[in-house]
Amino acid sequence: MQSKVVIFGCNALSMEVALRLHESAWDLTLVTKDKLCLESVQNRGFKVVEADYTDDEELKRLGIGLDVDVVFTLFEDDAQNVFLTISVRDLAPSLRIISLAQSKDSAHKLKAAGVSKVIDPYEISGRKIHDMLKRPLIAEAIERLVYGREHLNLAEVTVTEDSFLDGRRLGELGLSKRYNLVLLGVVDRELGDEFIFSTSGVDHKLDRDDVLVVIGPGEEIERLRRDSLSEGG
């Protein structure tokens, strides 16, 4: 019997999870309140439902507390993931819940709310970033195996002198809004290739030759690369 999975949230990560599970023939439902996202993913081959995650009755209609085996809470806002986890845990005390940590403090809150497993993209990417810097050929092989899809990639964008990135602080970039990219952090060349996570609380000022490490759709990464070559901005 197939495991029944419900994924909440409509973004690059939730789509990647959904596509991977769909390929493995899981009984999958993706839930969103975003009508535009709903329309854009309806032809992906898996079930997509518009539902209000704050309504317990709608959660029950999705099968939570009845026949759902796993829930992914993959909203881009920590508060939404925490709220949904509490609601799901109340309806299904033994259900497996997997959630996304958006900040260094959120993992503790999610576990306290009842999450079974926390996905920390910053922790997961740490070793891969090290390999990108120290062992590029191995990292390239891993890239093809793990991030094989064109629409979701991990990439480096180098800051060039006098570009719109030069002199900016990490907090000013707004890559998620401008480019639909997640900023994992920056490699500071002046500090001996030290990697500074975007969740570290350090609002790092970018300089020439610093390297942004981002994850997201390939076309958005290329757009950022093109824009990073332009002055001002």
CSV table of C-alpha atoms in Angstrom, one decimal:
chain,number,residue,atom,x,y,z
A,1,MET,CA,0.0,0.0,0.0
A,2,GLN,CA,1.3,3.4,-1.0
A,3,SER,CA,2.2,5.9,1.8
A,4,LYS,CA,-0.1,9.0,1.7
A,5,VAL,CA,1.8,12.3,1.8
A,6,VAL,CA,0.5,15.9,2.1
A,7,ILE,CA,2.8,18.8,1.3
A,8,PHE,CA,1.9,22.3,2.5
A,9,GLY,CA,3.4,25.3,0.7
A,10,CYS,CA,4.1,26.2,-2.9
A,11,ASN,CA,7.7,27.2,-3.5
A,12,ALA,CA,10.9,25.9,-5.1
A,13,LEU,CA,11.6,23.4,-2.2
A,14,SER,CA,8.0,22.1,-2.0
A,15,MET,CA,7.9,21.6,-5.7
A,16,GLU,CA,11.2,19.7,-5.7
A,17,VAL,CA,10.0,17.4,-2.9
A,18,ALA,CA,6.7,16.8,-4.6
A,19,LEU,CA,8.3,16.0,-7.9
A,20,ARG,CA,10.8,13.6,-6.3
A,21,LEU,CA,8.0,11.8,-4.4
A,22,HIS,CA,5.7,11.7,-7.4
A,23,GLU,CA,8.5,10.0,-9.4
A,24,SER,CA,8.6,7.4,-6.7
A,25,ALA,CA,4.8,6.8,-7.1
A,26,TRP,CA,3.8,8.1,-3.6
A,27,ASP,CA,0.2,9.0,-3.0
A,28,LEU,CA,0.8,12.8,-3.0
A,29,THR,CA,-1.2,15.9,-2.4
A,30,LEU,CA,0.2,19.4,-2.5
A,31,VAL,CA,-1.8,22.0,-0.6
A,32,THR,CA,-1.7,25.8,-1.2
A,33,LYS,CA,-3.9,28.9,-0.8
A,34,ASP,CA,-2.0,30.6,-3.6
A,35,LYS,CA,-4.3,30.6,-6.7
A,36,LEU,CA,-1.5,31.6,-9.1
A,37,CYS,CA,0.7,28.7,-7.8
A,38,LEU,CA,-2.3,26.4,-7.9
A,39,GLU,CA,-2.8,27.1,-11.6
A,40,SER,CA,0.9,26.8,-12.4
A,41,VAL,CA,1.4,23.3,-10.9
A,42,GLN,CA,-1.9,21.6,-11.8
A,43,ASN,CA,-0.4,19.9,-14.8
A,44,ARG,CA,2.6,18.4,-13.0
A,45,GLY,CA,0.9,15.0,-12.6
A,46,PHE,CA,0.1,15.0,-8.9
A,47,LYS,CA,-2.9,16.2,-6.9
A,48,VAL,CA,-3.0,19.9,-6.0
A,49,VAL,CA,-5.6,21.2,-3.6
A,50,GLU,CA,-6.6,24.7,-2.5
A,51,ALA,CA,-7.2,24.6,1.2
A,52,ASP,CA,-6.9,26.8,4.3
A,53,TYR,CA,-4.3,25.3,6.6
A,54,THR,CA,-5.7,27.3,9.6
A,55,ASP,CA,-9.0,25.4,9.4
A,56,ASP,CA,-9.0,22.1,11.3
A,57,GLU,CA,-12.0,20.8,9.3
A,58,GLU,CA,-10.2,21.3,6.0
A,59,LEU,CA,-7.2,19.5,7.5
A,60,LYS,CA,-9.4,16.6,8.4
A,61,ARG,CA,-10.9,16.6,4.8
A,62,LEU,CA,-7.3,16.2,3.6
A,63,GLY,CA,-7.1,13.0,5.6
A,64,ILE,CA,-5.0,14.2,8.5
A,65,GLY,CA,-5.8,12.2,11.5
A,66,LEU,CA,-7.3,9.5,9.3
A,67,ASP,CA,-5.1,8.0,6.5
A,68,VAL,CA,-2.3,10.4,5.9
A,69,ASP,CA,1.1,9.0,6.8
A,70,VAL,CA,3.4,12.0,6.4
A,71,VAL,CA,3.0,15.7,6.3
A,72,PHE,CA,5.6,18.2,5.0
A,73,THR,CA,5.2,21.8,6.3
A,74,LEU,CA,7.3,23.7,3.8
A,75,PHE,CA,6.1,27.3,4.1
A,76,GLU,CA,8.7,30.1,3.7
A,77,ASP,CA,7.5,31.6,7.0
A,78,ASP,CA,8.5,30.0,10.3
A,79,ALA,CA,5.3,31.1,12.0
A,80,GLN,CA,3.1,29.3,9.4
A,81,ASN,CA,5.1,26.1,9.8
A,82,VAL,CA,4.9,26.2,13.6
A,83,PHE,CA,1.1,27.0,13.6
A,84,LEU,CA,0.4,24.2,11.1
A,85,THR,CA,2.6,21.7,13.1
A,86,ILE,CA,0.6,22.4,16.3
A,87,SER,CA,-2.7,22.0,14.4
A,88,VAL,CA,-1.6,18.7,12.7
A,89,ARG,CA,-0.1,17.3,15.9
A,90,ASP,CA,-3.4,17.9,17.8
A,91,LEU,CA,-5.3,16.0,15.1
A,92,ALA,CA,-2.8,13.2,14.7
A,93,PRO,CA,-0.5,12.7,17.7
A,94,SER,CA,1.6,10.0,16.0
A,95,LEU,CA,1.8,11.4,12.5
A,96,ARG,CA,5.2,12.0,11.0
A,97,ILE,CA,5.7,15.7,10.4
A,98,ILE,CA,8.7,17.1,8.4
A,99,SER,CA,9.3,20.8,8.4
A,100,LEU,CA,11.6,23.5,7.0
A,101,ALA,CA,13.7,25.7,9.2
A,102,GLN,CA,14.0,29.2,7.8
A,103,SER,CA,16.3,30.6,10.5
A,104,LYS,CA,18.8,29.3,13.1
A,105,ASP,CA,16.3,29.6,15.9
A,106,SER,CA,13.3,28.1,14.2
A,107,ALA,CA,14.5,24.5,14.5
A,108,HIS,CA,14.0,24.5,18.3
A,109,LYS,CA,10.5,26.1,17.9
A,110,LEU,CA,9.5,23.5,15.3
A,111,LYS,CA,10.6,20.6,17.5
A,112,ALA,CA,8.8,22.1,20.5
A,113,ALA,CA,5.7,22.3,18.3
A,114,GLY,CA,5.9,18.6,17.5
A,115,VAL,CA,7.9,18.2,14.3
A,116,SER,CA,9.4,14.8,13.8
A,117,LYS,CA,12.2,15.9,11.5
A,118,VAL,CA,13.5,19.4,10.7
A,119,ILE,CA,15.1,20.2,7.3
A,120,ASP,CA,17.9,22.8,7.8
A,121,PRO,CA,19.1,23.8,4.3
A,122,TYR,CA,22.0,25.7,5.8
A,123,GLU,CA,23.3,22.8,7.8
A,124,ILE,CA,22.8,20.4,4.9
A,125,SER,CA,24.6,22.7,2.5
A,126,GLY,CA,27.5,23.4,4.7
A,127,ARG,CA,29.6,20.4,3.7
A,128,LYS,CA,28.7,20.8,0.0
A,129,ILE,CA,29.8,24.4,0.1
A,130,HIS,CA,33.1,23.3,1.6
A,131,ASP,CA,33.5,20.8,-1.3
A,132,MET,CA,32.7,23.6,-3.8
A,133,LEU,CA,35.6,25.6,-2.5
A,134,LYS,CA,38.1,22.8,-1.8
A,135,ARG,CA,37.2,19.9,-4.1
A,136,PRO,CA,35.4,21.4,-7.2
A,137,LEU,CA,35.5,18.2,-9.3
A,138,ILE,CA,33.9,16.1,-6.6
A,139,ALA,CA,31.4,18.9,-5.9
A,140,GLU,CA,30.4,19.0,-9.6
A,141,ALA,CA,29.7,15.2,-9.5
A,142,ILE,CA,27.6,15.7,-6.4
A,143,GLU,CA,25.8,18.6,-8.1
A,144,ARG,CA,24.7,16.4,-11.0
A,145,LEU,CA,23.5,13.6,-8.7
A,146,VAL,CA,21.7,15.6,-6.1
A,147,TYR,CA,20.5,18.7,-7.9
A,148,GLY,CA,20.0,17.1,-11.3
A,149,ARG,CA,17.0,19.2,-12.2
A,150,GLU,CA,17.5,22.3,-14.2
A,151,HIS,CA,14.9,24.3,-12.2
A,152,LEU,CA,16.7,23.9,-8.9
A,153,ASN,CA,20.4,24.4,-8.5
A,154,LEU,CA,23.0,25.4,-6.0
A,155,ALA,CA,25.4,28.1,-7.4
A,156,GLU,CA,28.1,30.6,-6.8
A,157,VAL,CA,27.8,34.3,-7.9
A,158,THR,CA,31.0,36.3,-7.6
A,159,VAL,CA,30.8,40.0,-6.7
A,160,THR,CA,32.6,42.1,-9.3
A,161,GLU,CA,34.0,45.5,-8.7
A,162,ASP,CA,31.5,48.4,-9.1
A,163,SER,CA,28.6,46.0,-9.7
A,164,PHE,CA,25.3,46.5,-8.0
A,165,LEU,CA,26.3,43.9,-5.4
A,166,ASP,CA,29.6,45.6,-4.5
A,167,GLY,CA,29.3,47.4,-1.2
A,168,ARG,CA,25.8,46.1,-0.4
A,169,ARG,CA,24.9,44.3,2.8
A,170,LEU,CA,23.3,40.9,2.8
A,171,GLY,CA,20.2,42.3,4.4
A,172,GLU,CA,19.7,44.7,1.5
A,173,LEU,CA,19.7,42.2,-1.3
A,174,GLY,CA,16.2,40.8,-1.1
A,175,LEU,CA,17.1,37.9,-3.4
A,176,SER,CA,13.9,35.9,-2.6
A,177,LYS,CA,11.7,38.7,-3.8
A,178,ARG,CA,13.8,40.0,-6.7
A,179,TYR,CA,15.0,36.6,-8.1
A,180,ASN,CA,13.1,33.8,-6.3
A,181,LEU,CA,16.4,32.6,-4.9
A,182,VAL,CA,17.4,31.5,-1.4
A,183,LEU,CA,20.6,33.0,-0.1
A,184,LEU,CA,22.5,30.4,1.9
A,185,GLY,CA,25.4,32.8,2.7
A,186,VAL,CA,28.6,34.4,1.4
A,187,VAL,CA,32.2,33.3,1.1
A,188,ASP,CA,34.5,36.2,2.3
A,189,ARG,CA,37.8,36.0,0.4
A,190,GLU,CA,39.5,38.5,2.7
A,191,LEU,CA,38.8,36.2,5.6
A,192,GLY,CA,40.5,33.2,4.0
A,193,ASP,CA,37.4,31.8,2.3
A,194,GLU,CA,35.3,31.9,5.5
A,195,PHE,CA,31.7,31.0,4.8
A,196,ILE,CA,29.2,33.3,6.5
A,197,PHE,CA,25.7,31.8,6.7
A,198,SER,CA,22.8,34.2,6.0
A,199,THR,CA,21.2,33.1,9.3
A,200,SER,CA,24.3,33.9,11.4
A,201,GLY,CA,23.0,37.4,12.3
A,202,VAL,CA,26.0,39.0,10.6
A,203,ASP,CA,24.9,41.6,8.1
A,204,HIS,CA,28.0,41.2,6.0
A,205,LYS,CA,29.1,44.0,3.6
A,206,LEU,CA,29.9,42.6,0.2
A,207,ASP,CA,33.3,43.4,-1.4
A,208,ARG,CA,34.9,42.5,-4.8
A,209,ASP,CA,35.5,38.8,-5.2
A,210,ASP,CA,33.2,37.8,-2.4
A,211,VAL,CA,31.0,34.8,-3.5
A,212,LEU,CA,27.2,34.6,-2.9
A,213,VAL,CA,26.0,31.0,-2.5
A,214,VAL,CA,22.3,30.7,-3.6
A,215,ILE,CA,19.8,28.0,-4.4
A,216,GLY,CA,16.9,28.2,-6.8
A,217,PRO,CA,15.8,27.9,-10.5
A,218,GLY,CA,18.6,28.0,-13.0
A,219,GLU,CA,17.1,30.8,-15.0
A,220,GLU,CA,16.9,33.0,-11.9
A,221,ILE,CA,20.5,32.3,-11.1
A,222,GLU,CA,21.5,33.3,-14.6
A,223,ARG,CA,19.5,36.5,-14.3
A,224,LEU,CA,21.3,37.4,-11.1
A,225,ARG,CA,24.6,36.7,-12.7
A,226,ARG,CA,23.8,39.0,-15.6
A,227,ASP,CA,22.6,41.7,-13.3
A,228,SER,CA,25.7,41.3,-11.1
A,229,LEU,CA,27.8,42.5,-14.0
A,230,SER,CA,26.0,45.8,-14.3
A,231,GLU,CA,27.0,48.9,-12.4
A,232,GLY,CA,24.8,50.6,-9.7
A,233,GLY,CA,21.4,48.9,-9.4
